[in-house]
Amino acid sequence: MTKKESAEETGVVEQQTASRSDIFDALKRGATVVTGNKRLATDVRETFEYAMAAAGLEAWPTPHVIPWPAWLQSVWEEVMVSGVLPDSGVLLTPHQEQRVWEDIITYSMSREPLQQVSGTVRLVQEAWRLVHSWQLPLTGDEFLYNRDSTAFSGWAAAFESRCRDEGWIPADHLADRIRDCAEARAPAGPEELVLIGFDILTPQQQSLLQAMLASGCTVRWLRPANRGSRAARVACADVRHEAASMARWVRTRLEEDPAVRIGVVVPEFTAKRDLVIHALDEVLVPQVVRPGSYSTARPYNLSLGIPLSRYPAISTALRLLGLLEPVIPLEEACRLLRSPFIAGWEQEASARAMLDGRLREACEPDVELKTLRYHASQTGKPHACPVLVERLDVWTRAAWDCPRTDRPGQWSRRFTGLLDAIGWPQGRSLSSEEYQSIEAWRELLSAFAALDPVTGPMSAAAALACLRRMSGERTFQPRTGIVPVQVLGVVQSSWLQFDCLWVMGLHDGIWPASPRPNPFVPLPLQRKSGLPHSSEALELQAAQAVTGRMLAGAPEVVVSHPQRNADETLRPSPLIAHLPVADPEFLQLWPAPAWRDAVHASARLTGLEEVPVPLQDCARARGGSAVFKLQAACPFRAFAELRLGARALRQAALGLNAMTRGLLVHRILEKVWGELDSSGQLAAMDAGRLGDLVHRMVDEAITEIARRHPRSFHGSFREIESERLCGQVLEWLEQEKKRAPFRVVEREGEHEATVGGIRVRLKIDRMDELEDGRRVVIDYKTGAVSASQWFGERPDEPQLPLYSIAVEGDLAGLLFAQVKAGTMAFRGVVEGKGLIAGVKSWEQLAGTRDAGSWQEVLQRWRATMDRLGEAYHAGHARVDPKHHPATCTHCTLGPLCRIHELNSPGSEAHGPEAPHE
């Protein structure tokens, strides 16, 4: 009895053992080879072409190798062309099917809306495929198992009904439709069919193949012949060490034979993809970390891509389309300015980076397109971007033509036009990977346009949201040329053959995998029917089969597992525990250090003689009191921030940042004391009038500052902030009432002082005059402060000591007004005890007890400020933090001053006093 006769009698297509040469012989006969995945189809085609060329042939039959879903579609197209089924219906695309399911589920759950519709739809579609692939009955009581399965039964009935009414064919019906054609002896499929890369065949597949056998087609289901191999096991400290060891092993094999075929199989590939890429890049192509190396070719290929939306060119396109919204998040706008995929980037890259910094100065979480254009159009400014302005104007005109609603096909064309208007992707020349991702984007737009038959008109926001979701769900991996290293998931490794193979991550926590049954198919039904992933026994059986296949996948096989994951101890999978431990001679890991480690090891920092760059005599130093504060903290920081302009970009935050809140309090108190004038007027005003005054001043101050922060002060936020500020200011004024009589003689007064050879401009928040004519300087603070920070050779807060130099007349005290909810108080130092309640006199402070008088305290401050000013004037810029590392905690100049490398091995400069290279 032949294999064909056996299959016809049993009704089951049986699996046979075959080699790769058997596949090639079938292809030469004109057979169709159907594979279990796309990667295997590509591999078979490439190796067949290579084998034919190596055999010296000049011509050979075009190999017909195709994955199962594509084969079903091609056979169905043949049936349609033959005219056997004139009214067969329209085959739904995957995105069309998904949209129909979304509409059905959303409508069904309108009273209890789902939080994650797309996630539910994916699971429902998987359940639909399982039901048809395994020929499970949807009628009867079995799907009344629980709420989820009952809901699925209703959704499936609605889906079937809508498809029937509209004449649509779901993809999961194709196999059954083609089977019906085969049973009717209609033309359906090739004369010889070879299946490879299938661990199992579902009942639906078996049914179709049996019908094809009966119609005269030869069907063979093949598994690879077992090749003799040497396998060993490697235990690694953790997953990073495992990835690094794998990469070094790959490097050794490539050094020995550049033409070798190497496979790397990674279970849980999605979670470990970035880690594996980093390890391979670091060892195989370390130059990719260098600027401008975006087009560097890699000697490996990945079977698993990432969402299309994560590719830089595509994420830029989606952000650009987001400009249709009235406002966009600041971070999104800044990413657009830094993107190299917008016209004019090569000419304006630096200016656009400056524009990024300019937008951040407002610290607003959102930005309007007109605001972006305004700053970009400021001719003569370093952030002026004329090309960008021109493109934004073209974009704006195109955006005005967009209707409120339209169908997906029209939105697809409009989105393409908008991207063309702003010059996407014309910023610079494209790499192969970028070009391919853009081609995939255009295919995605076509798929989006194809939603017209299954959905109605939608708004621009809804269309863009749909496109974003589709791009996030579309997994894309750029094509590469023939490369020696293939990095694969477990499923993609089926039937692929290598000269050497490394299988990662086979610890007992993931192999065998835990069951993951579909929640919408009754679990008892899944287990009774033997559905994949429905039970521990089935997972073990599948893992055993796959493990055996992988261990026979190459003459040399290395299987590894990590021993730890954070605090968790891991053991080898019981399916590989029997393998011998690999010895160093077998592994032969590449011994040279990674490029990054070699660079660090060869570093030789050299301390250079400090070459001061002095200021001109009596030059005005920008920064005010910050000159002295930074010079005291670290001379290099003062030089870098104030003279070089080296400062970190501001980060936007929801709500107001601390600086803006402080400015608000300053402005409100300035306005309040502009109305009150003295403590007498404050005491004479009753609570109602005082509250009205404060409320009015708060409203005026918010109105002023809202012009610079329009996105923050909107809606209820303004009311909440106004109420908070009124309470805070009124609480502070209660502190002012406790003071001895005074008169406010100056508010936000500007002063200029020459200190240590430099002129600085100072703004004093307030100056009061006491009854005896002496004066008190007050500076508002909304955070915690302490007078102890004013003293020493390098004071942490030299602001008020500096003010004492600028003030003329008899000075009685220097005060911080700590306007902080819950801790309202004056902090500082005064000339005599009891002058200000709660404030110590100079005699009571530890830093001044050895002074002979109040005047001597003021003279000491003058001497300290002079020394700091002279050092800044002379250009002293030594990397010398006052208290390392505490002083450096909030400094962002570490990469510039390299303070963390000063005492590193190999450095010739030691200690905080040493200058930097």
Coordinates of C-alpha atoms in Angstrom, one line a residue, residues 364-366 654-655 702 706 709-720:
E364 CA 4.7 74.2 29.2
P365 CA 3.6 70.6 28.8
D366 CA 1.9 71.4 25.4
L654 CA 2.2 68.9 34.2
G655 CA 1.2 71.9 36.2
I702 CA -2.0 85.0 37.3
A706 CA -0.7 83.1 32.1
H709 CA 2.0 79.8 30.3
P710 CA -1.3 79.7 28.3
R711 CA -1.5 75.9 28.4
S712 CA -1.1 75.7 32.2
F713 CA -3.7 78.3 33.3
H714 CA -6.9 77.0 31.8
G715 CA -10.2 75.7 33.1
S716 CA -10.4 74.7 36.7
F717 CA -6.6 74.8 37.2
R718 CA -6.7 78.6 37.4
E719 CA -9.4 78.6 40.1
I720 CA -7.6 75.9 42.1

